[in-house]
PDB file of C-alpha atoms in Angstrom:
ATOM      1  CA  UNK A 669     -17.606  57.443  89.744  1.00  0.00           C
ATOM      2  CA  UNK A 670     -18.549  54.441  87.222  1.00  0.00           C
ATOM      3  CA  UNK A 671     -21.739  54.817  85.280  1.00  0.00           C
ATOM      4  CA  UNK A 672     -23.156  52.351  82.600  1.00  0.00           C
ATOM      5  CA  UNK A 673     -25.663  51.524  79.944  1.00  0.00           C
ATOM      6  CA  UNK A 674     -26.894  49.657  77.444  1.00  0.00           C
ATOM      7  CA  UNK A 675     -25.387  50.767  73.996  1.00  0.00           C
ATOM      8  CA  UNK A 676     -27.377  51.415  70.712  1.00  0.00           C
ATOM      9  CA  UNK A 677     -24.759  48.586  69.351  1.00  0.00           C
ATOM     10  CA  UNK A 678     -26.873  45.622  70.129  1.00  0.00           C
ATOM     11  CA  UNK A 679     -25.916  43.719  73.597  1.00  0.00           C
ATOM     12  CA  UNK A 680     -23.156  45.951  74.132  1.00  0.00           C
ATOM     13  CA  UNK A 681     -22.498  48.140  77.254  1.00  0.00           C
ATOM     14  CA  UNK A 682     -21.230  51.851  77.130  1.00  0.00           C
ATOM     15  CA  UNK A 683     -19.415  53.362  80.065  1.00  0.00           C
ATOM     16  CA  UNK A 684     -17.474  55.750  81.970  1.00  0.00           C
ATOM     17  CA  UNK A 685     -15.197  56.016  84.841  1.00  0.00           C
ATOM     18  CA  UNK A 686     -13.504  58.935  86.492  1.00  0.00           C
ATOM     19  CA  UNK A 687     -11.802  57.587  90.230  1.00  0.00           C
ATOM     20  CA  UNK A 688     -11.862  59.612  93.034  1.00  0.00           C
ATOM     21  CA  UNK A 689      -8.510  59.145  95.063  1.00  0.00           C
ATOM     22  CA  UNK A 690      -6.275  57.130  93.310  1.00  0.00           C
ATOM     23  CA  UNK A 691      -6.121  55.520  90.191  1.00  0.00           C
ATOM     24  CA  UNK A 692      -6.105  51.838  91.447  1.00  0.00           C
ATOM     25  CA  UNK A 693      -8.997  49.830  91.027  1.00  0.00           C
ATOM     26  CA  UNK A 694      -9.383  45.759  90.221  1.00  0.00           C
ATOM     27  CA  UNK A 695     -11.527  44.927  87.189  1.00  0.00           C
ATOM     28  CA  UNK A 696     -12.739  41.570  86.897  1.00  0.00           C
ATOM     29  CA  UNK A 697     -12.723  38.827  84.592  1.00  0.00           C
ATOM     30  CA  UNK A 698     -16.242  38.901  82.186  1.00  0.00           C
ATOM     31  CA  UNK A 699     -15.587  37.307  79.011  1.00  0.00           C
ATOM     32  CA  UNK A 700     -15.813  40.510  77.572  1.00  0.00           C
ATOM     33  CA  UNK A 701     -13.216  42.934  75.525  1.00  0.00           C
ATOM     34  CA  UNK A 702     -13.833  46.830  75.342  1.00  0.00           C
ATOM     35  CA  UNK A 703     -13.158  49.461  73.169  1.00  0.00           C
ATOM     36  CA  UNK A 704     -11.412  52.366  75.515  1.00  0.00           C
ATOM     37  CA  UNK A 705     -10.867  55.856  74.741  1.00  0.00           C
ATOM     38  CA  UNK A 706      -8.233  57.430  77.846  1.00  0.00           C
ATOM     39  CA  UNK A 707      -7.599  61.432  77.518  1.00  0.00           C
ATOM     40  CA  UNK A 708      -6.751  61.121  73.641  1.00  0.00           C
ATOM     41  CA  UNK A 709      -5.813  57.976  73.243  1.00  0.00           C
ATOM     42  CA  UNK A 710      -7.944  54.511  71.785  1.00  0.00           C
ATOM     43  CA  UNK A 711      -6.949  50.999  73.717  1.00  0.00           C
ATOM     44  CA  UNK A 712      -8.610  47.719  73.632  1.00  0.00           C
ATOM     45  CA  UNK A 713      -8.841  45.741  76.854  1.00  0.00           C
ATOM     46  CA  UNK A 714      -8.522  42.206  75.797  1.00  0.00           C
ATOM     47  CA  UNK A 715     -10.018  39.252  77.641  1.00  0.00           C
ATOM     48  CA  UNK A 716      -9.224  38.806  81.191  1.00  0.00           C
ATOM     49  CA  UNK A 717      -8.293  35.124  82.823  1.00  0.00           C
ATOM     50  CA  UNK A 718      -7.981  36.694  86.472  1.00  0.00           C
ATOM     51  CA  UNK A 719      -8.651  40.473  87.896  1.00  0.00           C
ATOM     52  CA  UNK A 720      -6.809  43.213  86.007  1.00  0.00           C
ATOM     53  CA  UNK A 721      -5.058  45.736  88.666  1.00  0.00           C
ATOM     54  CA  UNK A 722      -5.680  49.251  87.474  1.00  0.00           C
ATOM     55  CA  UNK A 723      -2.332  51.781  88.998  1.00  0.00           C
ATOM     56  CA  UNK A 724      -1.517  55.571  88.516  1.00  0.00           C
ATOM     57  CA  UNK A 725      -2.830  58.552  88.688  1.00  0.00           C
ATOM     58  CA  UNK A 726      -6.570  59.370  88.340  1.00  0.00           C
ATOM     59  CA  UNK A 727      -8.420  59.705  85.077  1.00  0.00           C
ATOM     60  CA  UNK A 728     -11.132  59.456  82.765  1.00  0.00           C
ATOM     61  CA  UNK A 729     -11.994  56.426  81.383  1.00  0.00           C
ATOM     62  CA  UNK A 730     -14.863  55.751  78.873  1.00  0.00           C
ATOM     63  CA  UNK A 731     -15.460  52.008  77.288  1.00  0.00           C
ATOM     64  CA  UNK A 732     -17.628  50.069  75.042  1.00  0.00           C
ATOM     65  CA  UNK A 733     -18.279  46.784  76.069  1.00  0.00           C
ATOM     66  CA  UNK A 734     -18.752  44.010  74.167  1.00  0.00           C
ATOM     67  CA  UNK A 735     -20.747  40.932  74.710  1.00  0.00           C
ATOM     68  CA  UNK A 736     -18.460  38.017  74.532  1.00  0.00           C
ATOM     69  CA  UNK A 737     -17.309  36.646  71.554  1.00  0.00           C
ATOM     70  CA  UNK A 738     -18.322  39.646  69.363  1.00  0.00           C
ATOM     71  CA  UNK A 739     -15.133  41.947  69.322  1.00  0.00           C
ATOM     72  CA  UNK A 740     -12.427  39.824  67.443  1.00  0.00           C
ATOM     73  CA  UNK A 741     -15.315  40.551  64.198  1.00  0.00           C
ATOM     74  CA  UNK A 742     -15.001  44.028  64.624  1.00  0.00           C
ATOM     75  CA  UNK A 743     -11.215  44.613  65.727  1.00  0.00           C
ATOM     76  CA  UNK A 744     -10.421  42.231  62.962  1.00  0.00           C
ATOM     77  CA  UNK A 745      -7.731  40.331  65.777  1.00  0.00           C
ATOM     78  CA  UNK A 746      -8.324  37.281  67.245  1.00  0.00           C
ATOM     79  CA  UNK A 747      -8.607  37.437  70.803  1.00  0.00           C
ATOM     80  CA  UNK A 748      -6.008  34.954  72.404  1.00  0.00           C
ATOM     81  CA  UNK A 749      -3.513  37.489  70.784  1.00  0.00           C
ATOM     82  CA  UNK A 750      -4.967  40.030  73.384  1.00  0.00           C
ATOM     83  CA  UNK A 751      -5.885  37.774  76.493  1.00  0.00           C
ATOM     84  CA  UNK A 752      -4.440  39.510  79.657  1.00  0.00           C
ATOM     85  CA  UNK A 753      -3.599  42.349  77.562  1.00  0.00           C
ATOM     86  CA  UNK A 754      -4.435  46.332  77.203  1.00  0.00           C
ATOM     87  CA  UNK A 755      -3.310  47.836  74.155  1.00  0.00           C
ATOM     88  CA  UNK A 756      -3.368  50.870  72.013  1.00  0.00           C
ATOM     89  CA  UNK A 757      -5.692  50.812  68.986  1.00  0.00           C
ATOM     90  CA  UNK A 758      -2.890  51.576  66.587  1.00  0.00           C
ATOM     91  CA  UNK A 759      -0.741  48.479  67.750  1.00  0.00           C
ATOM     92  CA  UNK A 760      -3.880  46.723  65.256  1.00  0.00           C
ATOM     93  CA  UNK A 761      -4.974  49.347  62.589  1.00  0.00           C
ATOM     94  CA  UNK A 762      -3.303  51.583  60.353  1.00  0.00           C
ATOM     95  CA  UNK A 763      -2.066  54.647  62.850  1.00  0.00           C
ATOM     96  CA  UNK A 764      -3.563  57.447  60.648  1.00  0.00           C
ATOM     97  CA  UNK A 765      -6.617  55.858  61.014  1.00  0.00           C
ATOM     98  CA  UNK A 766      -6.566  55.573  64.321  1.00  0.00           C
ATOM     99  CA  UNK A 767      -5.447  59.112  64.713  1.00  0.00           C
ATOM    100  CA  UNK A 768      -8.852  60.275  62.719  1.00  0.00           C
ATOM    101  CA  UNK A 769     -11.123  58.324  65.251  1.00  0.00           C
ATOM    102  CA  UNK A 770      -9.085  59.438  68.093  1.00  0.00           C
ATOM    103  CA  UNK A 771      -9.820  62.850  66.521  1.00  0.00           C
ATOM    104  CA  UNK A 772     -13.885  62.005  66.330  1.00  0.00           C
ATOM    105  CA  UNK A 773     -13.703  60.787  69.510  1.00  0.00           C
ATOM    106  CA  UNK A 774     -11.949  63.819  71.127  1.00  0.00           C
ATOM    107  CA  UNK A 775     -14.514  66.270  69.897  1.00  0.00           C
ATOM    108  CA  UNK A 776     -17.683  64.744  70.216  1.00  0.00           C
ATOM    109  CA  UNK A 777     -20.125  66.137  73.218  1.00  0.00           C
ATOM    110  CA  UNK A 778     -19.129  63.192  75.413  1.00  0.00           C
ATOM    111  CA  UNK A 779     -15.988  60.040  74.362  1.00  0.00           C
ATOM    112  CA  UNK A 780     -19.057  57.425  75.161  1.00  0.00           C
ATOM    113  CA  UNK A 781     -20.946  58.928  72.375  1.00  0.00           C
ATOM    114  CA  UNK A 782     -17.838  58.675  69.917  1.00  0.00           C
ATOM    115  CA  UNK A 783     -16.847  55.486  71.068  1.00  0.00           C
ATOM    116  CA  UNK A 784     -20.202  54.098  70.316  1.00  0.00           C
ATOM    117  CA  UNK A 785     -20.467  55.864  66.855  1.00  0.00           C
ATOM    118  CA  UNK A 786     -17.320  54.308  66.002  1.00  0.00           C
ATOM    119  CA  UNK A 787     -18.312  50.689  66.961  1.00  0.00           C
ATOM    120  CA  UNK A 788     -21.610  51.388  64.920  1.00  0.00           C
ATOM    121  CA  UNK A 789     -19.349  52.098  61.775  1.00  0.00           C
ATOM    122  CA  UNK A 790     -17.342  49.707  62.103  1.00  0.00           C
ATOM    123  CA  UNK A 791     -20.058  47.068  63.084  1.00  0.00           C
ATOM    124  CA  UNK A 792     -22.146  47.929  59.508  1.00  0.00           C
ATOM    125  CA  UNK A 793     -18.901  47.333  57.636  1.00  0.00           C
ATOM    126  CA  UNK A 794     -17.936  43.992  59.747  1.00  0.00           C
ATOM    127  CA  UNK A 795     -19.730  40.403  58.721  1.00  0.00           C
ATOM    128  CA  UNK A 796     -21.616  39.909  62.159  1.00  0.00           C
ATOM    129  CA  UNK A 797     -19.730  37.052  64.395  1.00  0.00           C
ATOM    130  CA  UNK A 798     -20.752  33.317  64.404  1.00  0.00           C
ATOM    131  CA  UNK A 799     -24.284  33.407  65.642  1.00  0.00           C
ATOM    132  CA  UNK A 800     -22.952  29.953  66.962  1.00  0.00           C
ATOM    133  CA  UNK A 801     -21.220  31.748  69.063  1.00  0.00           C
ATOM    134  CA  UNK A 802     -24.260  33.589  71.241  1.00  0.00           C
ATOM    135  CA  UNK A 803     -25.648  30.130  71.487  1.00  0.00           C
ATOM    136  CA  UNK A 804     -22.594  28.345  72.654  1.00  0.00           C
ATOM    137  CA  UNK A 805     -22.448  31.746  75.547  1.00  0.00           C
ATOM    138  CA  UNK A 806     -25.676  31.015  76.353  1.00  0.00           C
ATOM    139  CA  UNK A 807     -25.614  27.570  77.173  1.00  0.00           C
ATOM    140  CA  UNK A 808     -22.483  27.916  79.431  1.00  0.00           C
ATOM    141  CA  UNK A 809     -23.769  30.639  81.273  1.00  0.00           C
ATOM    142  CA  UNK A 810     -27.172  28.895  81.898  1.00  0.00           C
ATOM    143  CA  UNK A 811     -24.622  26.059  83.426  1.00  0.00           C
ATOM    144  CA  UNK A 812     -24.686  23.864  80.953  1.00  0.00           C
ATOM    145  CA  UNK A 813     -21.678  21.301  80.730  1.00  0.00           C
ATOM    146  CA  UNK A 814     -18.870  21.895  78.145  1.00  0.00           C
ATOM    147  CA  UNK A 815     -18.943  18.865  76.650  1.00  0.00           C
ATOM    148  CA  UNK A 816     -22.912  18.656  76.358  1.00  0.00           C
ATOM    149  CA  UNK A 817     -23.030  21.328  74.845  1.00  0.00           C
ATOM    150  CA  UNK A 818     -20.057  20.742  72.415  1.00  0.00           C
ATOM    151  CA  UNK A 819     -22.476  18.095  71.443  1.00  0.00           C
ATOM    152  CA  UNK A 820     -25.789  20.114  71.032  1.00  0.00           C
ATOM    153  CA  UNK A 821     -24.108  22.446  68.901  1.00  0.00           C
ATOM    154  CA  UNK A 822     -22.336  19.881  66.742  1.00  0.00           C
ATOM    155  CA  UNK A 823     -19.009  20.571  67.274  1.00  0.00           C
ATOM    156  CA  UNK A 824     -16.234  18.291  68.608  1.00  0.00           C
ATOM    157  CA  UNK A 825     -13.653  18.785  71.168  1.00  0.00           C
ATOM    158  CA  UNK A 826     -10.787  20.455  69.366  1.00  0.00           C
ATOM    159  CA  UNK A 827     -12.998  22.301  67.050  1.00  0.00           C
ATOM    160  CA  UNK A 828     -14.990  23.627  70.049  1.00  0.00           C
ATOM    161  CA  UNK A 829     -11.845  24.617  71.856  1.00  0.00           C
ATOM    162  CA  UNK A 830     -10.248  26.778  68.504  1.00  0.00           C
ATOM    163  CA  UNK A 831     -13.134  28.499  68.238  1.00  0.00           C
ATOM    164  CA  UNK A 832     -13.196  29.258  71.632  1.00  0.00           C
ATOM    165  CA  UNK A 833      -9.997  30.557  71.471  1.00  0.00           C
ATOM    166  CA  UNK A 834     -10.453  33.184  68.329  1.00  0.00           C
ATOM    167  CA  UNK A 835     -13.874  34.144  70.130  1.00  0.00           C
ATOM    168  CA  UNK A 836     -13.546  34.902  73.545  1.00  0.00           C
ATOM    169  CA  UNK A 837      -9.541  34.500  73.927  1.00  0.00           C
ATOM    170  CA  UNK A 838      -9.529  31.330  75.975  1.00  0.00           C
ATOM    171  CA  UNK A 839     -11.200  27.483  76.638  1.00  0.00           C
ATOM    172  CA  UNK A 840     -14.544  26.984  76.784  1.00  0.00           C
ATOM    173  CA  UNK A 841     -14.160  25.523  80.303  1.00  0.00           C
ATOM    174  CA  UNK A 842     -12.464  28.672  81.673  1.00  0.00           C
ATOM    175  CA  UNK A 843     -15.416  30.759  79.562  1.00  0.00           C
ATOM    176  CA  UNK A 844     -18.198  28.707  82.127  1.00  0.00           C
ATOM    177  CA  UNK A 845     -15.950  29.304  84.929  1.00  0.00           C
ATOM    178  CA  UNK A 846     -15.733  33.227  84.360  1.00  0.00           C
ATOM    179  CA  UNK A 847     -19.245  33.084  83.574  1.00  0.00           C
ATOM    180  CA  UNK A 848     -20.303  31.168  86.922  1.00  0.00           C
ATOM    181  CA  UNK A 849     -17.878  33.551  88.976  1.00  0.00           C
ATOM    182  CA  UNK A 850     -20.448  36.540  87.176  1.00  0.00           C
ATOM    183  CA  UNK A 851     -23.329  34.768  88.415  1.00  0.00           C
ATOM    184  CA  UNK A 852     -21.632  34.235  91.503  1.00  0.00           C
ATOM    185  CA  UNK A 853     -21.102  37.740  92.220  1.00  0.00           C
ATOM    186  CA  UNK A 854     -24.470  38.928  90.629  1.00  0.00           C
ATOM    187  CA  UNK A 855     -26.327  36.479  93.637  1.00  0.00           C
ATOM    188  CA  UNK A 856     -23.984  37.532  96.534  1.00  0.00           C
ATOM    189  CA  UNK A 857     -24.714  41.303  95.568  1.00  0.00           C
ATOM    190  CA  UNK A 858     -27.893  40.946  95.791  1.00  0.00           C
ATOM    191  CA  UNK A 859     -27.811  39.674  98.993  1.00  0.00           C
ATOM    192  CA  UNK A 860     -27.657  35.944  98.689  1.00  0.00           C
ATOM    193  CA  UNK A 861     -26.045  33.567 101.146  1.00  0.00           C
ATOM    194  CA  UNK A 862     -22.763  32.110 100.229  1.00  0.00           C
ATOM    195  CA  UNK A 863     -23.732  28.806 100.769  1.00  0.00           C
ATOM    196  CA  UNK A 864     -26.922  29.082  98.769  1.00  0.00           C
ATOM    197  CA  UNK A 865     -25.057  31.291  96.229  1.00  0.00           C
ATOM    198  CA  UNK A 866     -22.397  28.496  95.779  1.00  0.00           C
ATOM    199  CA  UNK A 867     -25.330  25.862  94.831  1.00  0.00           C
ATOM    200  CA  UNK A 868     -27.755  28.171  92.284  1.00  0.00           C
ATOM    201  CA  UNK A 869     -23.669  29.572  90.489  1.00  0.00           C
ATOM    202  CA  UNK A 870     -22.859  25.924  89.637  1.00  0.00           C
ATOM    203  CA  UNK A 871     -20.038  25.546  91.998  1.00  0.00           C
ATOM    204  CA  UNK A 872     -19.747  21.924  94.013  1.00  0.00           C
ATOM    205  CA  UNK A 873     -19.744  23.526  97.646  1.00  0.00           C
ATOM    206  CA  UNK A 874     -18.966  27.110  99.323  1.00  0.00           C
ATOM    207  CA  UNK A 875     -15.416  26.406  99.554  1.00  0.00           C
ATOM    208  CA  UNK A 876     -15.184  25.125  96.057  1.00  0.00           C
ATOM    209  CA  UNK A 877     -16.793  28.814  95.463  1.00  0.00           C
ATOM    210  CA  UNK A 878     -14.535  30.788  97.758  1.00  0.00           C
ATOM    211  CA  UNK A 879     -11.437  28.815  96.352  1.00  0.00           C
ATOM    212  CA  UNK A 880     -12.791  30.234  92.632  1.00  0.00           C
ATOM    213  CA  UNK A 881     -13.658  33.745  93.776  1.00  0.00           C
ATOM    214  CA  UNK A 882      -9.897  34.048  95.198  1.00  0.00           C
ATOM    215  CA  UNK A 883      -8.086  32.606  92.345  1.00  0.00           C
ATOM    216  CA  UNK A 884      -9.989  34.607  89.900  1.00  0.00           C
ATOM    217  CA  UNK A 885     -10.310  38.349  91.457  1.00  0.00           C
ATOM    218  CA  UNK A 886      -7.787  38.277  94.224  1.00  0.00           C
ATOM    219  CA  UNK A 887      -9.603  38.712  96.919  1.00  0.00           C
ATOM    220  CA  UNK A 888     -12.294  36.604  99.012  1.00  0.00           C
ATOM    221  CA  UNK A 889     -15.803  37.105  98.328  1.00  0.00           C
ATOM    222  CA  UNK A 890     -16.265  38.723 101.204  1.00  0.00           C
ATOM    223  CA  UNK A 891     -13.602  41.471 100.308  1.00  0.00           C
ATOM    224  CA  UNK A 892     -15.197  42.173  96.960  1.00  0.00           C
ATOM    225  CA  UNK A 893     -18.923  42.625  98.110  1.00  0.00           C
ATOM    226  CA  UNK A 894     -16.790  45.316 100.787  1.00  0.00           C
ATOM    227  CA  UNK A 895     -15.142  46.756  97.744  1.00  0.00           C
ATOM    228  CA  UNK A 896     -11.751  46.414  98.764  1.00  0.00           C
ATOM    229  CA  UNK A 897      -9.305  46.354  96.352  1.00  0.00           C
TER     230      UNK A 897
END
């Protein structure tokens, strides 16, 4: 069962998952990175460019997520070095330090709750991230164009596209594209046509939709509002 909410660090998103059945599941690309915490052990899912499949054995999960473009800040990485990647918190910070959060974590009342008191800590000892940043994610996922607003915020091509990079692991152009396939998915959930869903996401045309939704989560659109996969 997956639960959520909104965290007490500012526009992030605690949660936890425990599977019933098997441990396979497909998470999709959100322009975010989380914190994990897995039976004992601290990862950090970095930015996904298409669906991550999730294998093995059941478990409990708990996360932190981060709104895009905040985490590279606070993990003190930037995240192209962790695009398409899981990895164990230790791999990036000293491993005795790591072992005294995993410790923290481990015996607080519930992992969300550690989690998130470790991203507070860490966050009040971190120089907040570009508030550039939340503007340029804004823009993009209100559909503006990449290169208008590469313009309103003052920033050329190249400079745009490194920042990009160290921010949310990727382009700006495949940032609006992940962002369009979560508005996308947010329409069809609720119950909105394809076709209609295609226009109000940004996309050209419902096939120029369905062609995105594949190549992104694996599936068609169809299959994902079914849960398949």
């Amino acid at each position: 069962m997956y639960r959520e909410r909104a965290s007490r660090l500012p526009g992030a998103v605690v949660w936890t998952n425990t599977p019933s059945g098997s441990g396979q599941g497909r998470v999709l690309p959100d322009g975010c990175m989380d914190l994990l915490w897995n039976e004992g052990r601290l990862l950090v899912a970095g930015p996904d460019t298409h669906a991550h499949l999730t294998e093995g054995p059941p478990s409990t999960w708990a996360g932190i997520r981060f709104r895009p473009g905040t985490a590279p800040a606070l993990l003190g990485v930037p995240a192209h070095e962790l695009r398409d990647r899981r990895v164990d918190l230790a791999d990036l910070w000293p491993a005795a330090d790591v072992r005294r959060m995993t410790a923290r974590v481990d015996a607080a009342d519930d992992p969300v709750l550690g989690l998130e008191d470790l991203a507070l800590r860490r966050a009040a000892d971190t120089t907040p991230s570009d508030p550039l940043l939340g503007r340029l994610v804004a823009a993009l996922d209100a559909g503006r164009p990449v290169a208008t607003t590469a313009d309103e915020l003052g920033l050329g091509a190249r400079q745009l596209h490194r920042r990009s990079l160290a921010a949310f692991g990727y382009g700006p152009k495949t940032l609006a594209r992940i962002l369009r396939l979560r508005r996308a998915l947010a329409l069809a959930r609720a119950g909105v046509p394809f076709a209609e869903t295609a226009a109000r996401a940004g996309y050209a045309d419902q096939p120029h939709l369905a062609r995105d939704v594949r190549h992104l989560t694996g599936l068609p659109l169809g299959g994902l509002l079914a849960g398949r996969g």
